[in-house]
PDB file of C-alpha atoms in Angstrom:
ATOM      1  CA  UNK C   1      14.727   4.741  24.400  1.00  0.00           C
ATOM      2  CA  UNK C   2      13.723   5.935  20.677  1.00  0.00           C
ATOM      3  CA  UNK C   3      12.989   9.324  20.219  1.00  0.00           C
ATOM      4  CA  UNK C   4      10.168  10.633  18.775  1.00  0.00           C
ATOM      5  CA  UNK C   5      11.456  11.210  15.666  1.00  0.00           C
ATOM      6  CA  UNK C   6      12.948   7.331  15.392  1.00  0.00           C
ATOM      7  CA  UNK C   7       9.384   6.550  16.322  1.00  0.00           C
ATOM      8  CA  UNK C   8       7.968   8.557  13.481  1.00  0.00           C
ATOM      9  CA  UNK C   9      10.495   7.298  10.879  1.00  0.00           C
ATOM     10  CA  UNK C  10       9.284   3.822  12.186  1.00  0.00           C
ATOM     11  CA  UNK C  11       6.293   4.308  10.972  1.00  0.00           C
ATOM     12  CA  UNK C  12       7.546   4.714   7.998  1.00  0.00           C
ATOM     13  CA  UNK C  13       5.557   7.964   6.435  1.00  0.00           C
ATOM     14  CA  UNK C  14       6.879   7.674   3.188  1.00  0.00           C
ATOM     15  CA  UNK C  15       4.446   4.949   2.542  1.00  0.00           C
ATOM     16  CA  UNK C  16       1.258   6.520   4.129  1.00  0.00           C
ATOM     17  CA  UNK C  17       0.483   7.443   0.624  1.00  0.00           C
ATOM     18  CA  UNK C  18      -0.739   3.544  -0.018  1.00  0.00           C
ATOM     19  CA  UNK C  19      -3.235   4.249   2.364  1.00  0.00           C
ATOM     20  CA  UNK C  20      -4.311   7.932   0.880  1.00  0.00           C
ATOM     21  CA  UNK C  21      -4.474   7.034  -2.528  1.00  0.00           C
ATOM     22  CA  UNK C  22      -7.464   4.572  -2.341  1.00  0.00           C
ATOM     23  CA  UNK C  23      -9.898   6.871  -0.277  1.00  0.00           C
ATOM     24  CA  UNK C  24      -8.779   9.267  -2.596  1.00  0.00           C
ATOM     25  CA  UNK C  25     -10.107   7.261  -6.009  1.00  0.00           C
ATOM     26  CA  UNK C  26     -12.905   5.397  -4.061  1.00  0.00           C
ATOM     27  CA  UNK C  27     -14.731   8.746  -2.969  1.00  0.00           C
ATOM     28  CA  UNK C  28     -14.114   9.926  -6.973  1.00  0.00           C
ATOM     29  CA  UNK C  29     -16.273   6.872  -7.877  1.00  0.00           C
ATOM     30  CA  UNK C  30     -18.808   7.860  -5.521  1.00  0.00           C
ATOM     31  CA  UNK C  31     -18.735  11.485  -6.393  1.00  0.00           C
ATOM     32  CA  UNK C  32     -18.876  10.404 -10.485  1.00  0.00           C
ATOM     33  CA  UNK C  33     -22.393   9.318  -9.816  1.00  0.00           C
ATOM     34  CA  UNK C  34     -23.194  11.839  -7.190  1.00  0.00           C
ATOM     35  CA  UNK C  35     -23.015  10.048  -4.155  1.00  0.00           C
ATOM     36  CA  UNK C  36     -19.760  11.316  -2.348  1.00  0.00           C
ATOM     37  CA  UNK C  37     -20.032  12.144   1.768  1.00  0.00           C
ATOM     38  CA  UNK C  38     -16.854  14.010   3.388  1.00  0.00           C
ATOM     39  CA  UNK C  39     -17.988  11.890   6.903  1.00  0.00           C
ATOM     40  CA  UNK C  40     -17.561   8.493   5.334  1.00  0.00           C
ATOM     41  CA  UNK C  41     -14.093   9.312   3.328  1.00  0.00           C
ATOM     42  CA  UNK C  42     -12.662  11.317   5.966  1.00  0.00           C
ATOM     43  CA  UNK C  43     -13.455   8.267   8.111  1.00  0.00           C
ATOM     44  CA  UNK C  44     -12.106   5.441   5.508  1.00  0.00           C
ATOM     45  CA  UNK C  45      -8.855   7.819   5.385  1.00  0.00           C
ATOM     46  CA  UNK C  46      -8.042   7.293   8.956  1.00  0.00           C
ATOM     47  CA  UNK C  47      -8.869   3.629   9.220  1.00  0.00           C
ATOM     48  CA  UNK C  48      -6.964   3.152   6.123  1.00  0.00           C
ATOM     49  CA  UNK C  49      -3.710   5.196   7.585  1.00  0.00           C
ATOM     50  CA  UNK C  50      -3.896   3.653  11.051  1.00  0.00           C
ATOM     51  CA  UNK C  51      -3.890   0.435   9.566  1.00  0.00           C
ATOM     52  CA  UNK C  52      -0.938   1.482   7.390  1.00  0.00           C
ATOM     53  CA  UNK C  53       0.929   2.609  10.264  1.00  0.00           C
ATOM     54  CA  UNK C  54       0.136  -0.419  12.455  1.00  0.00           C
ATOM     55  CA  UNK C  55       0.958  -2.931   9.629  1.00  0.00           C
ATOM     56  CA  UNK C  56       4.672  -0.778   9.496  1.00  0.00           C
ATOM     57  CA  UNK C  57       5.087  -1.079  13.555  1.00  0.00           C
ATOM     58  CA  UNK C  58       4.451  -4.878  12.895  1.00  0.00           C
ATOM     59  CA  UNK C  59       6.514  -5.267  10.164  1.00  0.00           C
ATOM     60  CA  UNK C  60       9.187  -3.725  12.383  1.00  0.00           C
ATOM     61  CA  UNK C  61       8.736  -6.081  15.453  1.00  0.00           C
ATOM     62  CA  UNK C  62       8.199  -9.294  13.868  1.00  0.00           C
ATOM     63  CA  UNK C  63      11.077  -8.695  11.121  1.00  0.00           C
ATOM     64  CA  UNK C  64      13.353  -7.269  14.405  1.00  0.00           C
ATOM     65  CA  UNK C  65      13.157 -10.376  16.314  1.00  0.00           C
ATOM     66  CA  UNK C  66      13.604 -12.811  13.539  1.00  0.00           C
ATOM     67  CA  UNK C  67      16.770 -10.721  12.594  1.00  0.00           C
ATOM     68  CA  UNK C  68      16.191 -10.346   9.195  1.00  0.00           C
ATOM     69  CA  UNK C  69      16.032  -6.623   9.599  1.00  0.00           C
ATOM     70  CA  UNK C  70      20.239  -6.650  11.125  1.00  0.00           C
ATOM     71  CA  UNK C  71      21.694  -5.909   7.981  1.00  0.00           C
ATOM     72  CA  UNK C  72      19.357  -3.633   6.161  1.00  0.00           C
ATOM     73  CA  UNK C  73      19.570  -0.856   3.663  1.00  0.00           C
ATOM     74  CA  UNK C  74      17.336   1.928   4.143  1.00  0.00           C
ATOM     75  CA  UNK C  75      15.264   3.115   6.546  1.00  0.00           C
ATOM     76  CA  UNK C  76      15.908   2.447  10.201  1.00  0.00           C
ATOM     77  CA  UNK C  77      14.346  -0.199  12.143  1.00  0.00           C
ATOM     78  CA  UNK C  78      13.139   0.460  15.347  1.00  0.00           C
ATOM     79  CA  UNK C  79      13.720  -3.507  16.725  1.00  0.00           C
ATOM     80  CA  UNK C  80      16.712  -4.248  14.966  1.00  0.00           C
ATOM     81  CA  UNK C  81      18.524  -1.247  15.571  1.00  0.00           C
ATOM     82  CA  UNK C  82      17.785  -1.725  19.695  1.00  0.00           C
ATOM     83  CA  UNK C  83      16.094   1.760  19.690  1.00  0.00           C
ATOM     84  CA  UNK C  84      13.168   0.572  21.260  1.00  0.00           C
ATOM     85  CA  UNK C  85      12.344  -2.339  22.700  1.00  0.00           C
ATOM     86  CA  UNK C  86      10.276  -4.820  20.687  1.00  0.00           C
ATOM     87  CA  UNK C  87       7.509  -5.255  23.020  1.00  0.00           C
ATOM     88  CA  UNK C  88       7.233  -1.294  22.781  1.00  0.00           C
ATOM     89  CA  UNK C  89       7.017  -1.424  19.172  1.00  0.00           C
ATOM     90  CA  UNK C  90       4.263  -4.387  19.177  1.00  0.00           C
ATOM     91  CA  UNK C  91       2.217  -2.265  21.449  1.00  0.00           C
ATOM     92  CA  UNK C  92       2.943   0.897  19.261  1.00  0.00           C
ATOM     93  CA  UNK C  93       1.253  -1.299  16.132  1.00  0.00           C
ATOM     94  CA  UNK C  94      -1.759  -3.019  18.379  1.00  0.00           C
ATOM     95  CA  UNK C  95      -2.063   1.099  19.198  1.00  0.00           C
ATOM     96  CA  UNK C  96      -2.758   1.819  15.668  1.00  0.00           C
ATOM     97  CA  UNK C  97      -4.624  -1.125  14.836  1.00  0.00           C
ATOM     98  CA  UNK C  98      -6.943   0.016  17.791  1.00  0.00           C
ATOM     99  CA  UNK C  99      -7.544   3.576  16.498  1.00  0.00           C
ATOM    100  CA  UNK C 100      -8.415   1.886  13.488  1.00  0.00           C
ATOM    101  CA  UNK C 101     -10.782  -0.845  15.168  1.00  0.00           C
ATOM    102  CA  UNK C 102     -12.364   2.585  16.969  1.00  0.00           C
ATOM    103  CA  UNK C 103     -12.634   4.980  13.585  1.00  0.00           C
ATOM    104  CA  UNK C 104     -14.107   1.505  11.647  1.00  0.00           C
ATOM    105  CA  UNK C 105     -16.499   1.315  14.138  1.00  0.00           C
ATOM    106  CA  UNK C 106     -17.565   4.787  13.787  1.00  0.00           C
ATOM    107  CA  UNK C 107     -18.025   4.305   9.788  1.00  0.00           C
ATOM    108  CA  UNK C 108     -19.964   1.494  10.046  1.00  0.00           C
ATOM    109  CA  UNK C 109     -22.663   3.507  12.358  1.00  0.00           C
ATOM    110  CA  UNK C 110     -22.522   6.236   9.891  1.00  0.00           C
ATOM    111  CA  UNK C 111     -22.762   4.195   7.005  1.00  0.00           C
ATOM    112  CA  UNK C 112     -25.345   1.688   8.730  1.00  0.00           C
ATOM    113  CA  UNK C 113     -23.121  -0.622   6.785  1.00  0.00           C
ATOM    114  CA  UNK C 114     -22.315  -3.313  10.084  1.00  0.00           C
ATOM    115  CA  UNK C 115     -21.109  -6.215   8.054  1.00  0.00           C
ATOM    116  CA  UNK C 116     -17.860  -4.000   7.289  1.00  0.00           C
ATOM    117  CA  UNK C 117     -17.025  -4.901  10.663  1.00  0.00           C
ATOM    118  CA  UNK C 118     -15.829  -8.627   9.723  1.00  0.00           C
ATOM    119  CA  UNK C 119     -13.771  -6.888   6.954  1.00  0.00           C
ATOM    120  CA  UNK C 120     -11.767  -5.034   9.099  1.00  0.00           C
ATOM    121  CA  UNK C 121     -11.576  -7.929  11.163  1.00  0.00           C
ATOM    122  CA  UNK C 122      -9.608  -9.686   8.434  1.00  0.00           C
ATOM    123  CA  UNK C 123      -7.646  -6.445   7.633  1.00  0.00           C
ATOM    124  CA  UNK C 124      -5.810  -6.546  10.686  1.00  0.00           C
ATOM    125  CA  UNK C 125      -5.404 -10.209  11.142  1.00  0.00           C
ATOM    126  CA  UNK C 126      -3.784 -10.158   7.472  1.00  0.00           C
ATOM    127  CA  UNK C 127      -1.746  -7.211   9.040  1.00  0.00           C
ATOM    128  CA  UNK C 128      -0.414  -9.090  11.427  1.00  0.00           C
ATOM    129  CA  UNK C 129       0.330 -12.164   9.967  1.00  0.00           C
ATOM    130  CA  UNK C 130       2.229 -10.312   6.576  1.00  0.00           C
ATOM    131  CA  UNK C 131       5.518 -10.592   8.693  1.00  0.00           C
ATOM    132  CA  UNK C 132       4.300 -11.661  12.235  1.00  0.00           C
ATOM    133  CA  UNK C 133       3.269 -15.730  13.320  1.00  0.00           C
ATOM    134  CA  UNK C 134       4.787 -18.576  13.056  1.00  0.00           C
ATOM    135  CA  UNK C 135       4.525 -19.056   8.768  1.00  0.00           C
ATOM    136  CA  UNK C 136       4.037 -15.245   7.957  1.00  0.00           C
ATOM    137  CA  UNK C 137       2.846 -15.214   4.115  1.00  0.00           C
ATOM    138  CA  UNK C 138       4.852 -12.431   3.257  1.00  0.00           C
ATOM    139  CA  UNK C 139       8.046 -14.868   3.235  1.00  0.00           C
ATOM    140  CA  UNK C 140       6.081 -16.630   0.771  1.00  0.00           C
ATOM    141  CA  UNK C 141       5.787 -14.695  -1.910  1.00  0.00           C
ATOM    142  CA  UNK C 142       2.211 -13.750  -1.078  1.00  0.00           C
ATOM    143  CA  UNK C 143       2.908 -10.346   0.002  1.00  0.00           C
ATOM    144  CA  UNK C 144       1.912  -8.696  -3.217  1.00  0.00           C
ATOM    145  CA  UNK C 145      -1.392 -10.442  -3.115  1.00  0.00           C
ATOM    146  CA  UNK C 146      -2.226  -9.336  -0.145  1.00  0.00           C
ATOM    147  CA  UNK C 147      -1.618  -5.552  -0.459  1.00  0.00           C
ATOM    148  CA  UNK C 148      -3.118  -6.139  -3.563  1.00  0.00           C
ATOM    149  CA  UNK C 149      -6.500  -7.285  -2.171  1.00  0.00           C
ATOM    150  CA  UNK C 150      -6.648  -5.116   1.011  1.00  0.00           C
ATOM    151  CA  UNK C 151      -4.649  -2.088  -0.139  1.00  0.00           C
ATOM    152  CA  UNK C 152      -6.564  -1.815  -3.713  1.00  0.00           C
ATOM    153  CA  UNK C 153      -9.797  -3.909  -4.249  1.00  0.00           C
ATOM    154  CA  UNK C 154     -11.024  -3.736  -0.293  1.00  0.00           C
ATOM    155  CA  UNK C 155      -9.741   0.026  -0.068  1.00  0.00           C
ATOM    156  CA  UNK C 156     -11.197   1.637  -3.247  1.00  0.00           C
ATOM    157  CA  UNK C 157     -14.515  -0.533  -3.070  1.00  0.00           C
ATOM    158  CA  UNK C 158     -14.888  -0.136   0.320  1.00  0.00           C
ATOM    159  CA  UNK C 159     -14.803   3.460  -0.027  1.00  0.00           C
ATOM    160  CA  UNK C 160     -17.192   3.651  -2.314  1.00  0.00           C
ATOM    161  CA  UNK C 161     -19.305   1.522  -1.519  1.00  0.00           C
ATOM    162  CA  UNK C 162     -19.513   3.179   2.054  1.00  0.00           C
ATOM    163  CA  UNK C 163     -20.433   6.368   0.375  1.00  0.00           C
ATOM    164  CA  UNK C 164     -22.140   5.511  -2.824  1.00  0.00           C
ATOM    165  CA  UNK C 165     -24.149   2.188  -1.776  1.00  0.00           C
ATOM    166  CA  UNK C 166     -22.910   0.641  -4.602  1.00  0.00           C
ATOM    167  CA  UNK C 167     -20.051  -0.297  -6.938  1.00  0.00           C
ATOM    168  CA  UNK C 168     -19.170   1.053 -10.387  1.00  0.00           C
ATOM    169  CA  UNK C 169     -17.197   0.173 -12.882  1.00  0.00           C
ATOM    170  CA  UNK C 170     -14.417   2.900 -12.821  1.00  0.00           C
ATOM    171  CA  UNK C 171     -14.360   2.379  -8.962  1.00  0.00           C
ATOM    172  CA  UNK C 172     -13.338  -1.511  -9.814  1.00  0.00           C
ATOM    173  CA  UNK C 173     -10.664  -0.077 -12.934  1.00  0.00           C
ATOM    174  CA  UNK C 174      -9.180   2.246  -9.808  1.00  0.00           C
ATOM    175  CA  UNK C 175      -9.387  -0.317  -6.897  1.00  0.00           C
ATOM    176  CA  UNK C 176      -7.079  -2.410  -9.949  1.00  0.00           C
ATOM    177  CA  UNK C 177      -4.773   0.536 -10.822  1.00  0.00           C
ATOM    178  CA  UNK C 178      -4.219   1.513  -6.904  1.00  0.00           C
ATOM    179  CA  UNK C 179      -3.318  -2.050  -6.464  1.00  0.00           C
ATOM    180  CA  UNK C 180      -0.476  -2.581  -8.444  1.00  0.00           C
ATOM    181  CA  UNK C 181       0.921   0.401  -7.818  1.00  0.00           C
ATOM    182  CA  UNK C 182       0.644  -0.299  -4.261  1.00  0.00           C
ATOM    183  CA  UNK C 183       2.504  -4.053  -5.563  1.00  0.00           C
ATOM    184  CA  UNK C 184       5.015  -1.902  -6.990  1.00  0.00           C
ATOM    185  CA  UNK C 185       5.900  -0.135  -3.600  1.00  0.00           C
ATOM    186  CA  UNK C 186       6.420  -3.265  -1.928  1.00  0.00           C
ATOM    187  CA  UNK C 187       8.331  -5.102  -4.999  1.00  0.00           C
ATOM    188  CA  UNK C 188      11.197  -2.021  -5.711  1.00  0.00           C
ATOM    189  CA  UNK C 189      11.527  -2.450  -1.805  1.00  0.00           C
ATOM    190  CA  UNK C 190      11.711  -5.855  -1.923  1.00  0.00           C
ATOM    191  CA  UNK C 191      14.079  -5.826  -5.173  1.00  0.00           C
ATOM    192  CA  UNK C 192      16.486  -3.763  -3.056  1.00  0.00           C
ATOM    193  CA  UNK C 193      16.463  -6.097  -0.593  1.00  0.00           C
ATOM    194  CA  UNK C 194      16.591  -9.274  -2.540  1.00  0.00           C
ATOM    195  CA  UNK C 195      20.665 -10.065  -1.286  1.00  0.00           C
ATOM    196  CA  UNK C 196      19.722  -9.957   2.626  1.00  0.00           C
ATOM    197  CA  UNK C 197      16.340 -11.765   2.080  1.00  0.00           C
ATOM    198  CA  UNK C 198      18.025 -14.880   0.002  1.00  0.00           C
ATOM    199  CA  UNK C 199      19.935 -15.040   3.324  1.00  0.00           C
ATOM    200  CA  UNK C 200      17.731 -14.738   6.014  1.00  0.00           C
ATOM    201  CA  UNK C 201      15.443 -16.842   3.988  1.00  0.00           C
ATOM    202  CA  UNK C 202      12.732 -14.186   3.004  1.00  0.00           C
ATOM    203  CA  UNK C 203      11.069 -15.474  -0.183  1.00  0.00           C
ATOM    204  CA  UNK C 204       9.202 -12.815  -1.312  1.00  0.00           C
ATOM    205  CA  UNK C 205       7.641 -12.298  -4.934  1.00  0.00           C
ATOM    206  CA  UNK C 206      10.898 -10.533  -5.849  1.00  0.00           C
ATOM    207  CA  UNK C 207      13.440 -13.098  -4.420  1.00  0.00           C
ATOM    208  CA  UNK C 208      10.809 -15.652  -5.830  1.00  0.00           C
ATOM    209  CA  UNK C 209      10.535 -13.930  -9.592  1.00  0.00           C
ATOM    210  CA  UNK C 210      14.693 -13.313  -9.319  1.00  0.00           C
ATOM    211  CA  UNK C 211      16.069  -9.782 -10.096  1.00  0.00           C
ATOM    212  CA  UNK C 212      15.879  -9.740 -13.919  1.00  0.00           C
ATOM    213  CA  UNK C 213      11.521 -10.847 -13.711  1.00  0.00           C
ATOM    214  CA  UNK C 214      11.212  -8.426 -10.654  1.00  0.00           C
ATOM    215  CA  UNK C 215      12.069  -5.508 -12.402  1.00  0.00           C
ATOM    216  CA  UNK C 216       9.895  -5.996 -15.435  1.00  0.00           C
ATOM    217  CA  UNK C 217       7.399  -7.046 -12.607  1.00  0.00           C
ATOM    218  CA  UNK C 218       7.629  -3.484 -11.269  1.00  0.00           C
ATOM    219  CA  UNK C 219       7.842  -1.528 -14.537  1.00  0.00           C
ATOM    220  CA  UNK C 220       4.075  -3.144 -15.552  1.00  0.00           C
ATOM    221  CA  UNK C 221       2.456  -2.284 -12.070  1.00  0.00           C
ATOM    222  CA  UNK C 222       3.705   1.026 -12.233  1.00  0.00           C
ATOM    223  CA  UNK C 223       1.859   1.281 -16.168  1.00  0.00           C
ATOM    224  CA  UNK C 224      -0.805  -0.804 -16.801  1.00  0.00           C
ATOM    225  CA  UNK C 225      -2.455   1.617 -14.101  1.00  0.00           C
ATOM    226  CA  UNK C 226      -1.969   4.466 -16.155  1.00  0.00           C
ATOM    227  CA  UNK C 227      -4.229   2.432 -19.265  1.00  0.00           C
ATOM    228  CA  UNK C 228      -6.884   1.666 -17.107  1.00  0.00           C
ATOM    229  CA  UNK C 229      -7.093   4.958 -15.788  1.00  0.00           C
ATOM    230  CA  UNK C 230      -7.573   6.225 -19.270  1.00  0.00           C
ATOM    231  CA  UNK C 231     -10.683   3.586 -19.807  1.00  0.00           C
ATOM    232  CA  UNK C 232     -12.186   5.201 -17.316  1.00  0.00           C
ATOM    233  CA  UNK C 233     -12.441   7.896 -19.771  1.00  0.00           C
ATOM    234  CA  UNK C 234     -15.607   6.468 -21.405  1.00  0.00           C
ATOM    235  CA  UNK C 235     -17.706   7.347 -17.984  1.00  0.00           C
ATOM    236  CA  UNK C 236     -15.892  10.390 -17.015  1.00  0.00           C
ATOM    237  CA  UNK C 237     -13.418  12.026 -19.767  1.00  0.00           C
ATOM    238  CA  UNK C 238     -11.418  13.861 -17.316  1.00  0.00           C
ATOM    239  CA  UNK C 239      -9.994  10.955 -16.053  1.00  0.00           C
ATOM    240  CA  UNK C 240      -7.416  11.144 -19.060  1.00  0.00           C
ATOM    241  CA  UNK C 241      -5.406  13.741 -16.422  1.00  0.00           C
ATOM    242  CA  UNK C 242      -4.040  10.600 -15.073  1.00  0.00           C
ATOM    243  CA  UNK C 243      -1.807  10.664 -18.610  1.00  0.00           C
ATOM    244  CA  UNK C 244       0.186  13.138 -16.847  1.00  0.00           C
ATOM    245  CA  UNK C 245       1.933  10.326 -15.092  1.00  0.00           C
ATOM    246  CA  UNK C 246       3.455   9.589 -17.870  1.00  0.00           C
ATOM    247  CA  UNK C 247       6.582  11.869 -17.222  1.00  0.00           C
ATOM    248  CA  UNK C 248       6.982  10.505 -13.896  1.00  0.00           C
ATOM    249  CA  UNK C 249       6.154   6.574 -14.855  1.00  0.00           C
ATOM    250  CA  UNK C 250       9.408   6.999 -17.341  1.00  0.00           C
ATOM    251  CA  UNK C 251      11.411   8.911 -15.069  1.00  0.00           C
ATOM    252  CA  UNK C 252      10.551   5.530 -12.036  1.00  0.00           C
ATOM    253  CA  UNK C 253      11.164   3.329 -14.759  1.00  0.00           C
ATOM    254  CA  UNK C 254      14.709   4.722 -15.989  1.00  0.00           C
ATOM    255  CA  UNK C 255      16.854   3.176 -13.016  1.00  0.00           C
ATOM    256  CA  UNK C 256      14.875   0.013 -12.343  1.00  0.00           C
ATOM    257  CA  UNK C 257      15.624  -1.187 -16.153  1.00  0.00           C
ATOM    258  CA  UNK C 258      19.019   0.201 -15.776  1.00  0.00           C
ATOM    259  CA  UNK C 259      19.924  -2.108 -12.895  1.00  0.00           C
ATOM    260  CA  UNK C 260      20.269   0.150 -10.185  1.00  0.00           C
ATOM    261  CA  UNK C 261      20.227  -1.514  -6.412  1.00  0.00           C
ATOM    262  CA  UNK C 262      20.470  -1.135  -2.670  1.00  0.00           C
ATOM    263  CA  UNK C 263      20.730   2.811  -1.576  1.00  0.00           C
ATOM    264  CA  UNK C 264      19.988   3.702  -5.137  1.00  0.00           C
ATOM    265  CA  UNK C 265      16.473   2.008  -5.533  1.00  0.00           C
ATOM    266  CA  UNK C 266      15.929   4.172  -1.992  1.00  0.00           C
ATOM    267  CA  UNK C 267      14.652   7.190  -4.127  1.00  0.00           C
ATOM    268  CA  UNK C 268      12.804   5.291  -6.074  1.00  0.00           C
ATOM    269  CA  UNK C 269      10.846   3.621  -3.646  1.00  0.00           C
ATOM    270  CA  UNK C 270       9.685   7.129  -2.217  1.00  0.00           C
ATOM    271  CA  UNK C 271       9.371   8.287  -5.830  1.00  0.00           C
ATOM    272  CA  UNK C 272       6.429   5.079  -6.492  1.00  0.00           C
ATOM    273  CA  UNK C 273       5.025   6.494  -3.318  1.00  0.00           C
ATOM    274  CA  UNK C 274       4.753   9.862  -4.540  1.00  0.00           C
ATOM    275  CA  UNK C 275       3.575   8.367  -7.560  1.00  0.00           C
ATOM    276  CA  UNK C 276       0.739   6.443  -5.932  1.00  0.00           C
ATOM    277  CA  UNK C 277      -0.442   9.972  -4.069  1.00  0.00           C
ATOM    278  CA  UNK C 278      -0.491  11.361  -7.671  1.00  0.00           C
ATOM    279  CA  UNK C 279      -2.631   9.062  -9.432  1.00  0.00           C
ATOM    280  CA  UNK C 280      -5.052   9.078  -6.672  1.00  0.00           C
ATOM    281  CA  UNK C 281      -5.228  12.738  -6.814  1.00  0.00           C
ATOM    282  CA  UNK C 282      -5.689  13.035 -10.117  1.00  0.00           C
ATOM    283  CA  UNK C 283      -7.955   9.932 -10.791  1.00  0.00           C
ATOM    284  CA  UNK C 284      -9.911  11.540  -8.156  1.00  0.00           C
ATOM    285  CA  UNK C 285      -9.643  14.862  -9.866  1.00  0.00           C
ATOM    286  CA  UNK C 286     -10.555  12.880 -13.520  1.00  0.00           C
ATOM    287  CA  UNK C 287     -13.844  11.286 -11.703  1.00  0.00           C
ATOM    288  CA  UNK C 288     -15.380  14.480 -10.055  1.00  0.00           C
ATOM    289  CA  UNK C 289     -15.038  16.660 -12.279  1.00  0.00           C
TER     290      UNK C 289
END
C-alpha cells in the first residue's frame, strides 16, 4: 500500500504551478479593466488544480498498465512501481476530476455563466484520453496542443471571462504566453524521456521533432512568452516586470542547448515550473497594478 507521501509525489506537485499560473494572469486581465472577483478566481484556481492533479493520477494509471512507465527516470510512479494498485490510482484521478466537476459547478452559479459547464465537460474527457483509451493523443504528438488549448487559451480566458464578462487583448497575449510555457513543461519532460518512449512506442512532439528540434522547440516556448508579455505593455506598462525572467529564461536555457539528458534535465523541468509560477505572478503583478 503507498503511503501518503508516494501518493502526494504521485500527484506530482511540482507541476501544480501549470494550473496556478493561468488563474493567476486571467484574474490580472480582469483586474486591468476593473473587473476582478476573489469568488470566481479562487474558484477557477481549484478547478484548475484538481484537474491538474487528476490529469497526473491518470497519466500514472494509464502509462502504469501499458508499461511504458517500467523504466523511467524521475519521479516515481505510483502503477509502475506496484505501490498502489492501479485501480486505486484511477479512482484517486476520477476523485479529483470530481472535486473539480463539484467546484465548476459552483463557478458557474456564481458566475451565472452555465454554458462553462460543457467546457469542463471536454476538460476532463481530454484529461483522460491524453494517456488513457485505446489511441490516447498524447502518443501522437498532440500532447502539446492540448495543454496548449486547455492549460493556456481555456485557462486564462476562462478566468477572465468568468470575472470580467469579457475578453481583452492582454488576457489573449497571456492565455498565449502561459501556453507555451506550459508546452515547455511537458516537452523538457518529454525530451528526457525521448530513449524509453522510442521504445515503448510513445511518439510524442519531442520523439516526433527528434532531440536536436526539441530542444530549440523548448528554448522558444520558454521566450517568446517573455515578448508578448512585454506587448502587453501598451495597455498596462507594468507588465514589463515580466523582463525579470530574463535571468532565469537564460539560466533554463543553458543546459537544454548544452545537451544535457535524463536525471540532469530533472532540475530543469522543476526549474520551467517555477518559471511558469513566476511569470504568472508577475504578469499578474504587471496587469493590476
Amino acid at each position: 500500500m503507498a503511503t501518503a507521501a508516494e501518493w502526494i509525489s504521485g500527484a506530482r506537485p511540482r507541476t501544480l504551478p501549470a494550473a496556478a499560473a493561468p488563474v493567476m494572469v486571467g484574474t490580472g486581465a480582469a483586474a486591468q479593466i476593473d473587473a476582478s472577483a476573489w469568488l470566481p478566481a479562487l474558484l477557477a484556481l481549484g478547478v484548475a488544480l484538481a484537474l491538474q492533479v487528476g490529469v497526473n493520477y491518470a497519466n500514472d494509471y494509464s502509462d502504469g498498465v501499458r508499461g511504458t512507465d517500467l523504466d523511467r527516470v524521475g519521479p516515481m510512479r505510483l502503477t509502475a512501481s506496484g505501490a498502489a494498485a492501479p485501480g486505486a490510482v484511477r479512482r484517486a484521478a476520477f476523485a479529483a476530476f470530481g472535486v473539480a466537476a463539484v467546484l465548476g459547478l459552483a463557478l458557474c452559479a456564481v458566475t451565472g455563466h452555465w454554458w462553462l459547464l460543457a467546457v469542463g465537460a471536454v476538460c476532463v474527457v481530454a484529461a483522460w484520453y491524453y494517456t488513457g483509451g485505446r489511441t490516447p493523443y498524447g502518443y501522437r504528438g498532440l500532447g502539446e496542443v492540448a495543454v496548449f488549448v486547455f492549460f493556456g487559451l481555456v485557462a486564462v480566458l476562462g478566468t477572465t471571462y468568468t470575472q470580467a464578462g469579457t475578453i481583452t487583448w492582454p488576457a489573449v497575449l497571456g492565455a498565449v504566453g502561459v501556453g507555451l510555457i506550459a508546452c515547455a513543461l511537458l516537452m523538457v519532460n518529454n525530451l528526457r524521456d525521448i530513449p524509453t518512449d522510442v521504445l515503448s512506442g510513445k511518439r510524442t512532439l519531442a520523439v516526433r521533432l527528434g532531440d536536436h528540434r526539441a530542444r530549440r522547440a523548448y528554448i522558444a516556448m520558454i521566450w517568446v512568452p517573455v515578448l508578448l508579455a512585454a506587448v502587453c505593455a501598451f495597455w498596462a506598462p507594468w507588465s514589463l516586470v515580466v523582463l525579470l525572467l530574463i535571468g532565469p529564461a537564460t539560466l533554463l536555457s543553458i543546459p537544454v542547448l548544452a545537451g544535457a539528458r535524463g536525471k540532469l534535465l530533472v532540475p530543469v523541468l522543476a526549474g520551467t515550473g517555477l518559471y511558469e509560477l513566476g511569470y504568472g505572478l508577475l504578469l499578474w503583478f504587471g496587469l493590476t497594478a
